[in-house]
PDB file of C-alpha atoms and ligand atoms in Angstrom:
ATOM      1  CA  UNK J 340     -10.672   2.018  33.158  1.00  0.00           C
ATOM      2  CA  UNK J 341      -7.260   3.577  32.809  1.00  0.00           C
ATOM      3  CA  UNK J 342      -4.365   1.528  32.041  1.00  0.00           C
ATOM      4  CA  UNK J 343      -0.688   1.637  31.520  1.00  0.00           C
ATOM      5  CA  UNK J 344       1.213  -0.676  29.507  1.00  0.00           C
ATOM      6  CA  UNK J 345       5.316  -0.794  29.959  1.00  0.00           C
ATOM      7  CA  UNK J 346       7.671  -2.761  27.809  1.00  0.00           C
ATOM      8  CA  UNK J 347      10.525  -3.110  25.484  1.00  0.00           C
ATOM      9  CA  UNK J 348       9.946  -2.206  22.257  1.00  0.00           C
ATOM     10  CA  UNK J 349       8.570  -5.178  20.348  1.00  0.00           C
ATOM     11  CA  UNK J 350       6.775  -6.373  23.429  1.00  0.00           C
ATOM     12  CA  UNK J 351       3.261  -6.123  22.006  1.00  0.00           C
ATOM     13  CA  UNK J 352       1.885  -2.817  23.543  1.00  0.00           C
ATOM     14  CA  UNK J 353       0.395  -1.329  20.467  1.00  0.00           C
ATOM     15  CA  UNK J 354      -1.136  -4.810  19.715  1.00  0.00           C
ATOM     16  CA  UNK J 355      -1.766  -5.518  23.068  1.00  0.00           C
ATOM     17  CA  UNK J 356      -3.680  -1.920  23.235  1.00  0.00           C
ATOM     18  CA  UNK J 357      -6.078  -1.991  20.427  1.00  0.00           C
ATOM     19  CA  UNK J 358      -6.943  -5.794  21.587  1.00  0.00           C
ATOM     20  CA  UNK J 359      -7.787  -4.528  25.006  1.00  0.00           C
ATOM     21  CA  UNK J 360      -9.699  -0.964  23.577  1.00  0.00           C
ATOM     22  CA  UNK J 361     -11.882  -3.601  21.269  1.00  0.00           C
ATOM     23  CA  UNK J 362     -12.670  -5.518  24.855  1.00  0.00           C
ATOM     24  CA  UNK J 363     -13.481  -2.425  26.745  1.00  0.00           C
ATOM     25  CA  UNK J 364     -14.296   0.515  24.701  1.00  0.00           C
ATOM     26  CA  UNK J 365     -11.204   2.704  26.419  1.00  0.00           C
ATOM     27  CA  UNK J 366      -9.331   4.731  24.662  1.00  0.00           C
ATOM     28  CA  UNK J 367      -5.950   3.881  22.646  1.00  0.00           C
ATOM     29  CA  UNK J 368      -3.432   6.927  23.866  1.00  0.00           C
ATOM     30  CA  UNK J 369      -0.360   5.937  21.666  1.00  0.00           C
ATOM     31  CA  UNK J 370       2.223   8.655  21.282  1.00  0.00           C
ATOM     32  CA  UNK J 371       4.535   6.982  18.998  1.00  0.00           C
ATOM     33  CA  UNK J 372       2.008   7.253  16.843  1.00  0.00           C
ATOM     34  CA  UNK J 373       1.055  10.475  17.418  1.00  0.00           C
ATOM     35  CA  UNK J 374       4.755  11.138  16.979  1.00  0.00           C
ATOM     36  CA  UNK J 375       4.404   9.387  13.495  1.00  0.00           C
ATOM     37  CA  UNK J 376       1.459  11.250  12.622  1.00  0.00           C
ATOM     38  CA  UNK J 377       3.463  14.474  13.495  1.00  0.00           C
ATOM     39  CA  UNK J 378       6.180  13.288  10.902  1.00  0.00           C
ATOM     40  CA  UNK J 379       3.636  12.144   8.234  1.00  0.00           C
ATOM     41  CA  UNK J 380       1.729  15.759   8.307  1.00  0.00           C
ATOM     42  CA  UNK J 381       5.221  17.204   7.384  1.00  0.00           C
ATOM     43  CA  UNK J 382       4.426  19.742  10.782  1.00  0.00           C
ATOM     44  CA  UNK J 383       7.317  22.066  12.436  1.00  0.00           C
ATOM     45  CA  UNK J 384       6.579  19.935  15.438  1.00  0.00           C
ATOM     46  CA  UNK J 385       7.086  16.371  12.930  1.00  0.00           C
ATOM     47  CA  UNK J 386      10.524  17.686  11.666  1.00  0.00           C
ATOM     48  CA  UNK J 387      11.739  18.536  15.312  1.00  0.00           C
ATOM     49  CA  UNK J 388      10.782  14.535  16.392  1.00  0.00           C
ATOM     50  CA  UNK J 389      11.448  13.096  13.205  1.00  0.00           C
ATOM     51  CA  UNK J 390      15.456  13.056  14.163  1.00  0.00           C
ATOM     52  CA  UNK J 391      14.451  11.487  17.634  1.00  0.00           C
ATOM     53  CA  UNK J 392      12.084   8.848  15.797  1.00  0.00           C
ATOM     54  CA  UNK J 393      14.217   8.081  12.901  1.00  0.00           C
ATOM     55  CA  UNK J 394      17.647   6.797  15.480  1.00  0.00           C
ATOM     56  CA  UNK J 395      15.775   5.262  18.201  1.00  0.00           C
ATOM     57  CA  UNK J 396      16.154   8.302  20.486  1.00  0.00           C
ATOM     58  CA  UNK J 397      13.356   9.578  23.239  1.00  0.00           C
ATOM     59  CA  UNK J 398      11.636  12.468  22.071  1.00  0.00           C
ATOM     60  CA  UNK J 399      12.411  15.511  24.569  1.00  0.00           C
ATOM     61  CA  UNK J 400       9.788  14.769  27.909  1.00  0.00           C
ATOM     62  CA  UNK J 401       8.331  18.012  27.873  1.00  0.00           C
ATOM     63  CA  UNK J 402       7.119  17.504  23.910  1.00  0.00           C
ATOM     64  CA  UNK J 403       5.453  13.978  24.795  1.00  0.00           C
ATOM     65  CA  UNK J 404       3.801  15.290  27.549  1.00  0.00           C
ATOM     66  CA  UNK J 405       2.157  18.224  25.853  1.00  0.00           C
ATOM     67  CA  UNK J 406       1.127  15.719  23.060  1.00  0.00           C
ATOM     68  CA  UNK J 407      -0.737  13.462  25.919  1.00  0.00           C
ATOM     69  CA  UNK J 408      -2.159  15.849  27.938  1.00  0.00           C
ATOM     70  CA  UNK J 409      -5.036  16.811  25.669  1.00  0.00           C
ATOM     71  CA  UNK J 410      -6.459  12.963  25.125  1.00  0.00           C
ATOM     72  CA  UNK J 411      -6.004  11.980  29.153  1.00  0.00           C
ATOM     73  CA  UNK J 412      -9.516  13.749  30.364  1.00  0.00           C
ATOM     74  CA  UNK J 413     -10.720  10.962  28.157  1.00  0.00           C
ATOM     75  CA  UNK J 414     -14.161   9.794  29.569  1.00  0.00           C
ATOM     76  CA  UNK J 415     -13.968   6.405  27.959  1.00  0.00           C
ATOM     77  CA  UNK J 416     -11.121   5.749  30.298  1.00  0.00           C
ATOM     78  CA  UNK J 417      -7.915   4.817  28.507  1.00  0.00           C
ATOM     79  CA  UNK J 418      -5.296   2.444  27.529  1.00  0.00           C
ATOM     80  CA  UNK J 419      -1.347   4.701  27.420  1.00  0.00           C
ATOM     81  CA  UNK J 420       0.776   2.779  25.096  1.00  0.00           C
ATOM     82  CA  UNK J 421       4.477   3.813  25.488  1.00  0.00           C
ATOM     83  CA  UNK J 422       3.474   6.678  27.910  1.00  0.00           C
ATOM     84  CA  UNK J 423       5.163   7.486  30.951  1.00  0.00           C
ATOM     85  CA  UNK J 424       8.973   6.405  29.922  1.00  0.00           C
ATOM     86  CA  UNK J 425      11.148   8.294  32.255  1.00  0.00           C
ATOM     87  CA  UNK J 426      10.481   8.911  35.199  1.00  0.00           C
ATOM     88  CA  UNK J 427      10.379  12.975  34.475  1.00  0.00           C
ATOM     89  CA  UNK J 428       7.375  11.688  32.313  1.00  0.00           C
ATOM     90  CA  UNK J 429       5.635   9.811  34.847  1.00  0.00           C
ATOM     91  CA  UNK J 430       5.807  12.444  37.822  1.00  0.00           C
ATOM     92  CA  UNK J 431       4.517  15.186  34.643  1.00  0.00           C
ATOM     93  CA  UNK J 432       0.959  12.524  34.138  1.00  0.00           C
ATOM     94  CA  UNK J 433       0.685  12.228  37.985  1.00  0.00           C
ATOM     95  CA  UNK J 434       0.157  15.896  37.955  1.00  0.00           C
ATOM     96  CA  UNK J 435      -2.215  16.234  35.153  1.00  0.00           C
ATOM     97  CA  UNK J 436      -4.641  13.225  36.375  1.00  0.00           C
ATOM     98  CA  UNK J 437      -4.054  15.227  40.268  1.00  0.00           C
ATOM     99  CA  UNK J 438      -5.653  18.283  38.211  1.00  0.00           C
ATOM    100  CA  UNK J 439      -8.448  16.015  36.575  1.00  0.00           C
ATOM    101  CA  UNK J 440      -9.336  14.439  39.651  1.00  0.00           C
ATOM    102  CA  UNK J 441      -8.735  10.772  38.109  1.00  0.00           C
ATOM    103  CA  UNK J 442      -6.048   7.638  39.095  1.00  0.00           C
ATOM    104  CA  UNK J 443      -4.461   5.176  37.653  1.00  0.00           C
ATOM    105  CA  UNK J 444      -6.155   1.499  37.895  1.00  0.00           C
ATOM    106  CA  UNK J 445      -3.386  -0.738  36.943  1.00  0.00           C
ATOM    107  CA  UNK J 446       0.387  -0.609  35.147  1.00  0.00           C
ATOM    108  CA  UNK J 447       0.986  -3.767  33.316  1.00  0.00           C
ATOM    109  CA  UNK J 448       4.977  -4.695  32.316  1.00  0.00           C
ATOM    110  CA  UNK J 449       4.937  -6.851  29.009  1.00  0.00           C
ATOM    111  CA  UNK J 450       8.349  -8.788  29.546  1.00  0.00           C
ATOM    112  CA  UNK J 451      10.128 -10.610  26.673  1.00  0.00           C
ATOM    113  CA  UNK J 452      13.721 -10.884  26.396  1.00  0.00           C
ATOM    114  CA  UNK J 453      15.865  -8.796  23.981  1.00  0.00           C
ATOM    115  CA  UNK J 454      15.927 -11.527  21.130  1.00  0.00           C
ATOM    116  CA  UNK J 455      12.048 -12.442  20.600  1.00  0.00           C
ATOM    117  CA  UNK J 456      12.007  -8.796  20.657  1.00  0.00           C
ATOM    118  CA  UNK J 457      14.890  -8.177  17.592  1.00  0.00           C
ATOM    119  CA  UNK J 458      12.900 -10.981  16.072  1.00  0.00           C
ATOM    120  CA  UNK J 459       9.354  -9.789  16.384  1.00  0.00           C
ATOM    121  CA  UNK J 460      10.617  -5.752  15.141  1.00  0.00           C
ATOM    122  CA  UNK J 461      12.358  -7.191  12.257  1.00  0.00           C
ATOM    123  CA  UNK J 462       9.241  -9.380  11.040  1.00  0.00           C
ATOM    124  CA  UNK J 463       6.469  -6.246  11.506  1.00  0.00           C
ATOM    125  CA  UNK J 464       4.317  -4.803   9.106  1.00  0.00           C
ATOM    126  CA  UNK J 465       2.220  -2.389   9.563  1.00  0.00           C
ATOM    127  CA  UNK J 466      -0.872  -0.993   7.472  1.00  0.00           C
ATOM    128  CA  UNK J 467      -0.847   2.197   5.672  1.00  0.00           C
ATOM    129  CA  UNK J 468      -3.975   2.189   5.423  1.00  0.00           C
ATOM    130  CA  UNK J 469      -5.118   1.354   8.823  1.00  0.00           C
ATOM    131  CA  UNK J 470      -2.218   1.707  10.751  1.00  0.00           C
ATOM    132  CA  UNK J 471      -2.906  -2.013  12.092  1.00  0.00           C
ATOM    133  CA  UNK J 472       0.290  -3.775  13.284  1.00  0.00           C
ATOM    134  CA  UNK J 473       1.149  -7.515  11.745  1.00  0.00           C
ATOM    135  CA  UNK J 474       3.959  -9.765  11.692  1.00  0.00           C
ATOM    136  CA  UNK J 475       5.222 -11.935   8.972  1.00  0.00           C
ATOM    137  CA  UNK J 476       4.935 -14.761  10.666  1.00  0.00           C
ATOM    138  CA  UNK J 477       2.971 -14.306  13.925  1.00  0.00           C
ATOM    139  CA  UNK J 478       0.216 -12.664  12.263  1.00  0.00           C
ATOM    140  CA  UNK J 479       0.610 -12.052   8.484  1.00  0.00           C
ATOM    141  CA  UNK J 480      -1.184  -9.052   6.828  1.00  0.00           C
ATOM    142  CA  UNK J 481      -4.532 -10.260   5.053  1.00  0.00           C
ATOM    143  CA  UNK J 482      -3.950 -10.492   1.511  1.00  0.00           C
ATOM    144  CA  UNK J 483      -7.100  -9.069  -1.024  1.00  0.00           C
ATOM    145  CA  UNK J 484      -8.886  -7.574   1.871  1.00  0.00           C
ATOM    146  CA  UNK J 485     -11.403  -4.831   1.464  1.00  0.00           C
ATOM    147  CA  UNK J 486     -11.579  -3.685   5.443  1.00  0.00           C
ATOM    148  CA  UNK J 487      -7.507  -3.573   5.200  1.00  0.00           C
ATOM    149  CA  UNK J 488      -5.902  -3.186   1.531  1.00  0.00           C
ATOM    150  CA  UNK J 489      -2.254  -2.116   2.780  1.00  0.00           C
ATOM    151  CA  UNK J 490       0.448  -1.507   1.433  1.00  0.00           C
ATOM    152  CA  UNK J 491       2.084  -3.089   4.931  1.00  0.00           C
ATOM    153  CA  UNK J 492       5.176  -1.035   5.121  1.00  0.00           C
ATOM    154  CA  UNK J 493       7.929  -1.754   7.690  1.00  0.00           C
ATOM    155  CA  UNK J 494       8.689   1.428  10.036  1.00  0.00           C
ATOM    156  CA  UNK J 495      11.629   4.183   9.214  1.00  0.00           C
ATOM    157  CA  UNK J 496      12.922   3.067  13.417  1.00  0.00           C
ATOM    158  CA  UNK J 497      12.598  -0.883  12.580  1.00  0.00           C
ATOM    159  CA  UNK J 498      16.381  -0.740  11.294  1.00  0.00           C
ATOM    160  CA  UNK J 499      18.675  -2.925  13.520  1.00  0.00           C
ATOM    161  CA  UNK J 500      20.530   0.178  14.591  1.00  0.00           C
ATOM    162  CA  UNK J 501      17.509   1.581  16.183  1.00  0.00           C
ATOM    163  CA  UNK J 502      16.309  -0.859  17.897  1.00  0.00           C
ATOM    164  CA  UNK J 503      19.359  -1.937  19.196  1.00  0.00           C
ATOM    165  CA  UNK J 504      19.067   1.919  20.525  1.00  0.00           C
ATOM    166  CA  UNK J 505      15.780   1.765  22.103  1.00  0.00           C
ATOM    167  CA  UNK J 506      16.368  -1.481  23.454  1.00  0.00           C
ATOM    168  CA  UNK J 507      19.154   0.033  25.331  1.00  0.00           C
ATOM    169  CA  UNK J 508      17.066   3.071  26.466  1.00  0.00           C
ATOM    170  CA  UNK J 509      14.330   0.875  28.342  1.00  0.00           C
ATOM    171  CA  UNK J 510      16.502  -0.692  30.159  1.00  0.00           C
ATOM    172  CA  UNK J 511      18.120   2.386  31.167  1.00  0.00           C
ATOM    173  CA  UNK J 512      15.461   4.895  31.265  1.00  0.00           C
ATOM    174  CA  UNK J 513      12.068   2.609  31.135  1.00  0.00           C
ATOM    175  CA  UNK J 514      12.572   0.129  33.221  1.00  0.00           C
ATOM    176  CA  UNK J 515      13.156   1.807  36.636  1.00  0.00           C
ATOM    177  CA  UNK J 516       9.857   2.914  35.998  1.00  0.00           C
ATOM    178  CA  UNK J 517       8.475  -0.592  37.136  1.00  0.00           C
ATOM    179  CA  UNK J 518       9.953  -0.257  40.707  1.00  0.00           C
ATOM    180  CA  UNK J 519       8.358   3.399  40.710  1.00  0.00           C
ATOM    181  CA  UNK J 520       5.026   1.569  40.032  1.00  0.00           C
ATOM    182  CA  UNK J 521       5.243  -1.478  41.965  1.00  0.00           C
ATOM    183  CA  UNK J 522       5.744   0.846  45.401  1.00  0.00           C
ATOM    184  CA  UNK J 523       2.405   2.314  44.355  1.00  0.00           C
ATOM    185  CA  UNK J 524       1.045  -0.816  44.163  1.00  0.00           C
ATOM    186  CA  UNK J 525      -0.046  -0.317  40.771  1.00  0.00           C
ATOM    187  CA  UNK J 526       2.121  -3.102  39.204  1.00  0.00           C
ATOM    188  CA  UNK J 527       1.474  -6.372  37.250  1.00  0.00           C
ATOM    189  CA  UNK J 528       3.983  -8.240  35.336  1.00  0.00           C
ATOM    190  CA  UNK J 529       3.186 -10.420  32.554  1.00  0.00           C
ATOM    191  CA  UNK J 530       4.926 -12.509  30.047  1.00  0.00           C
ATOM    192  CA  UNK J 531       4.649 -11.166  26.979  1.00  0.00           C
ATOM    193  CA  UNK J 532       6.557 -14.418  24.962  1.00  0.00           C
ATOM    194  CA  UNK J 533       3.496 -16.139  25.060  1.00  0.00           C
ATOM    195  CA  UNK J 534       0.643 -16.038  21.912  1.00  0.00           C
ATOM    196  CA  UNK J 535      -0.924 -12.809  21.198  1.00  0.00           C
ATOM    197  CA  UNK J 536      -4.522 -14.162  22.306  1.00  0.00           C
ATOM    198  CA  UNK J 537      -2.722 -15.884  25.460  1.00  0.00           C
ATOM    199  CA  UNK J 538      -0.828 -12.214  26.356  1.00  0.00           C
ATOM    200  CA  UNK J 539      -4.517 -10.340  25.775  1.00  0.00           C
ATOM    201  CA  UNK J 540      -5.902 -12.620  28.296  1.00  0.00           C
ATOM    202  CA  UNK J 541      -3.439 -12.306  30.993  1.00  0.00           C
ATOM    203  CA  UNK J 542      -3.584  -8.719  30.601  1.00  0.00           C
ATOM    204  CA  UNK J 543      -7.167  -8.529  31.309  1.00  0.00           C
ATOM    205  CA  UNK J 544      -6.771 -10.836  34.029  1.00  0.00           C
ATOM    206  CA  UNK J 545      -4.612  -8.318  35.889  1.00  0.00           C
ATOM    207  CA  UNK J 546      -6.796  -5.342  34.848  1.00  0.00           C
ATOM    208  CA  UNK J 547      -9.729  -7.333  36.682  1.00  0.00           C
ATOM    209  CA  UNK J 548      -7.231  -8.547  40.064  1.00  0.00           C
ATOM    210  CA  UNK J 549      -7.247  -4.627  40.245  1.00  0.00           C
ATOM    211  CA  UNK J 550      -5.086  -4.087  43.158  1.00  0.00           C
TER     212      UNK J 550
HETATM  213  P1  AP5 I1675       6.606   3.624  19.821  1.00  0.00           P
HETATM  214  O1  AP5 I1675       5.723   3.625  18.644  1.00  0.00           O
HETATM  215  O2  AP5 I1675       5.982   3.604  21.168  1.00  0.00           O
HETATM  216  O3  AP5 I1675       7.613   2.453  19.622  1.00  0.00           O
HETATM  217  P2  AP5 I1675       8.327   1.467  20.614  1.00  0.00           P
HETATM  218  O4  AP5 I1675       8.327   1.816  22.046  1.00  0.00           O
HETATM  219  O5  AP5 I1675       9.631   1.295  19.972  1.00  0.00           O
HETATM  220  O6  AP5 I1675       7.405   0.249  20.661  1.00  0.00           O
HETATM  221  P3  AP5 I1675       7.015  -0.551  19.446  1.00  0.00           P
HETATM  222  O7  AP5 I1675       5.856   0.096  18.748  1.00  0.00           O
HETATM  223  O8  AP5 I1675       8.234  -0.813  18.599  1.00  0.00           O
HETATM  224  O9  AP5 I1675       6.645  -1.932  20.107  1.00  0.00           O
HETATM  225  P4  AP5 I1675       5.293  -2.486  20.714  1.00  0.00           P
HETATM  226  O10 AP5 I1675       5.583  -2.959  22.110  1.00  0.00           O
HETATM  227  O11 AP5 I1675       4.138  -1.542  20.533  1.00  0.00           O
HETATM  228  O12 AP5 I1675       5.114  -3.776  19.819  1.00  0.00           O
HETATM  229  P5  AP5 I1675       4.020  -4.140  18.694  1.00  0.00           P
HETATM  230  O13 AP5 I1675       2.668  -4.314  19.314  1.00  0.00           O
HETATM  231  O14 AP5 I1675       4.139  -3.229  17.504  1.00  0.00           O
HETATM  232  O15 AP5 I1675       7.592   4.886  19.798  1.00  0.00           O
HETATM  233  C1  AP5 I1675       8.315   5.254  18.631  1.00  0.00           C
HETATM  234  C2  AP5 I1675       9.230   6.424  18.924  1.00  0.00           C
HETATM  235  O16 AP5 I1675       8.453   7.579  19.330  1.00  0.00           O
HETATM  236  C3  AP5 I1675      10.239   6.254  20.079  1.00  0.00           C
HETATM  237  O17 AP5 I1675      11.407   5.586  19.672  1.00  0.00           O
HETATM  238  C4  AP5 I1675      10.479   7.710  20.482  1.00  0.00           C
HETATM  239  O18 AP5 I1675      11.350   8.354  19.582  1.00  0.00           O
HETATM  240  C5  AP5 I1675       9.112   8.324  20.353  1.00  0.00           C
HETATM  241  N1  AP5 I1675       8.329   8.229  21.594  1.00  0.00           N
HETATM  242  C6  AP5 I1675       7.117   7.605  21.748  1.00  0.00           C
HETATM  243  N2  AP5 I1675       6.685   7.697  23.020  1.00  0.00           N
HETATM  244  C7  AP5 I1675       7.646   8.391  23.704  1.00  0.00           C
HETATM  245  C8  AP5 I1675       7.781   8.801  25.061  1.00  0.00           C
HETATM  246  N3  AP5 I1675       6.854   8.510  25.979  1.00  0.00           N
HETATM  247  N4  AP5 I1675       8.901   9.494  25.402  1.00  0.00           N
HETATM  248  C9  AP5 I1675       9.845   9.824  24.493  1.00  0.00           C
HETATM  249  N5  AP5 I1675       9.781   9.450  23.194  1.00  0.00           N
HETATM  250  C10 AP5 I1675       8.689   8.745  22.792  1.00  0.00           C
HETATM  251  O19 AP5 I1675       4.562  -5.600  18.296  1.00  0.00           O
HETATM  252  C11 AP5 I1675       5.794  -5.770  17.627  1.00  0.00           C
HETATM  253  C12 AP5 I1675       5.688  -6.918  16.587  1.00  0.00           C
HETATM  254  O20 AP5 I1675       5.533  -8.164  17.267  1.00  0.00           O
HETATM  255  C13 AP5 I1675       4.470  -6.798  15.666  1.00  0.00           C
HETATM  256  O21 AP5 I1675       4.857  -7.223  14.383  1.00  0.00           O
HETATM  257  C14 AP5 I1675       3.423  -7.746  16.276  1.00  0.00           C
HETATM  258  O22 AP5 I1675       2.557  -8.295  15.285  1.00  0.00           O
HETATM  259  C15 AP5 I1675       4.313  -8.813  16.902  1.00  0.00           C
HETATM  260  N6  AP5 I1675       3.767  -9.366  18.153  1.00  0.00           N
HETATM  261  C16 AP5 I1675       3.201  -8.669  19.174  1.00  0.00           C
HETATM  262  N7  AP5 I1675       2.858  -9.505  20.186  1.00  0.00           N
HETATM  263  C17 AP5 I1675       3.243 -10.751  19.779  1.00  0.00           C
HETATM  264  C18 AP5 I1675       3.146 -12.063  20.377  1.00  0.00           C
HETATM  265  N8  AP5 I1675       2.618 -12.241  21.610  1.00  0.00           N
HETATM  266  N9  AP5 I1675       3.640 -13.124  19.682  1.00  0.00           N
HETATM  267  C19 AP5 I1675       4.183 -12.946  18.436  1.00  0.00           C
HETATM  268  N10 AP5 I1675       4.283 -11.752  17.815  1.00  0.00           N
HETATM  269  C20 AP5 I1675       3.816 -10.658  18.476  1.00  0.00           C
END
């Protein structure tokens, strides 16, 4: 199965990615946080993005796409979270898959206006030792727990600022990307405001409508 999930920032794609991984055994392909790992190992490559990261800006195309490349011959299938967002970056994957002989199954939008989204950014937590997401509210970090001790540390791009920024870059740069897939036929659109159990569901139900 190989899936792409497209939304706003705050939408639920990294939660919505490891929910649907545990369901089908596909592969997570994240690169934010393979652009936070980058900036954790202190690398040449993590100082370049760190800049990028740290305002809310898109790392350079050609940078994301050499950090995706490698995981997308993936024989577990996968699930891209935040991969393709421009266009540039979309055209650059069809490529790659052309080369590998595989296709795209099905591009799911998460939609959720702007303010649920402020809300849900502001309220995250995420582990530092598992690099789980939580919310404060929607679903708070466990407290005393062996399998996931913390510390739950809010992200260096979860300033208003930021995501005010990247907020403004999907809709200009992101969101086109849904026309792009919906003439392929590739696109489902779900709404993301719902519960995170309700949102998993739906998903899956579009993965299975296949087409
Ligand atoms: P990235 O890590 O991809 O960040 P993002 O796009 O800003 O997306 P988020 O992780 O903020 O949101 P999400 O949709 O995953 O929401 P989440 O599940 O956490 O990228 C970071 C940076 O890396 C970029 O800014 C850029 O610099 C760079 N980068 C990465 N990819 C790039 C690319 N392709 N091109 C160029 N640059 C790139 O959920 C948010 C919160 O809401 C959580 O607290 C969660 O618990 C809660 N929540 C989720 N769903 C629900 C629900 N249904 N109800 C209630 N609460 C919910």
């Amino acid at each position: 199965m190989r899936v792409i999930l497209i939304g706003p920032q705050g939408a639920g794609k990294g939660t919505q990615a490891k929910r649907i991984s545990e369901k089908t055994g596909a592969r997570v392909i994240s690169t934010g946080d393979m652009v936070r790992a980058e900036i954790k190992a202190g690398t040449e490559l993590g100082r370049k993005v760190k800049e990028y990261n740290d305002r809310g800006e898109l790392v350079p195309d050609e940078i994301i796409v050499e950090m995706a490349k490698p995981h997308l011959g993936a024989p577990e299938g996968w699930v891209l979270d935040g991969f393709p967002r421009t266009e540039a970056q979309a055209r650059a994957l069809e490529e790659v898959l052309a080369e590998l002989g595989i296709g795209i199954d099905r591009v799911i939008a998460l939609e959720a206006p702007d303010e649920v989204l402020v809300e849900r950014l502001s309220g995250r937590r995420q582990s530092q030792a598992t690099g789980r997401i939580y919310h404060v509210r929607y679903d708070p970090p466990p407290q005393d727990s062996e399998e996931d001790p913390g510390p739950f540390v809010q992200r260096d791009d979860d300033t208003e600022e930021a995501i005010r920024r990247r907020l403004e870059l999907y809709h200009e740069q992101t969101e086109p990307l849904k026309r792009y897939y919906a003439r392929q036929g590739l696109l489902a659109e779900v709404d993301a405001t719902r519960s995170i159990p309700e949102v998993t569901e739906q998903v899956m139900k579009a993965i299975r409508e296949n087409g």
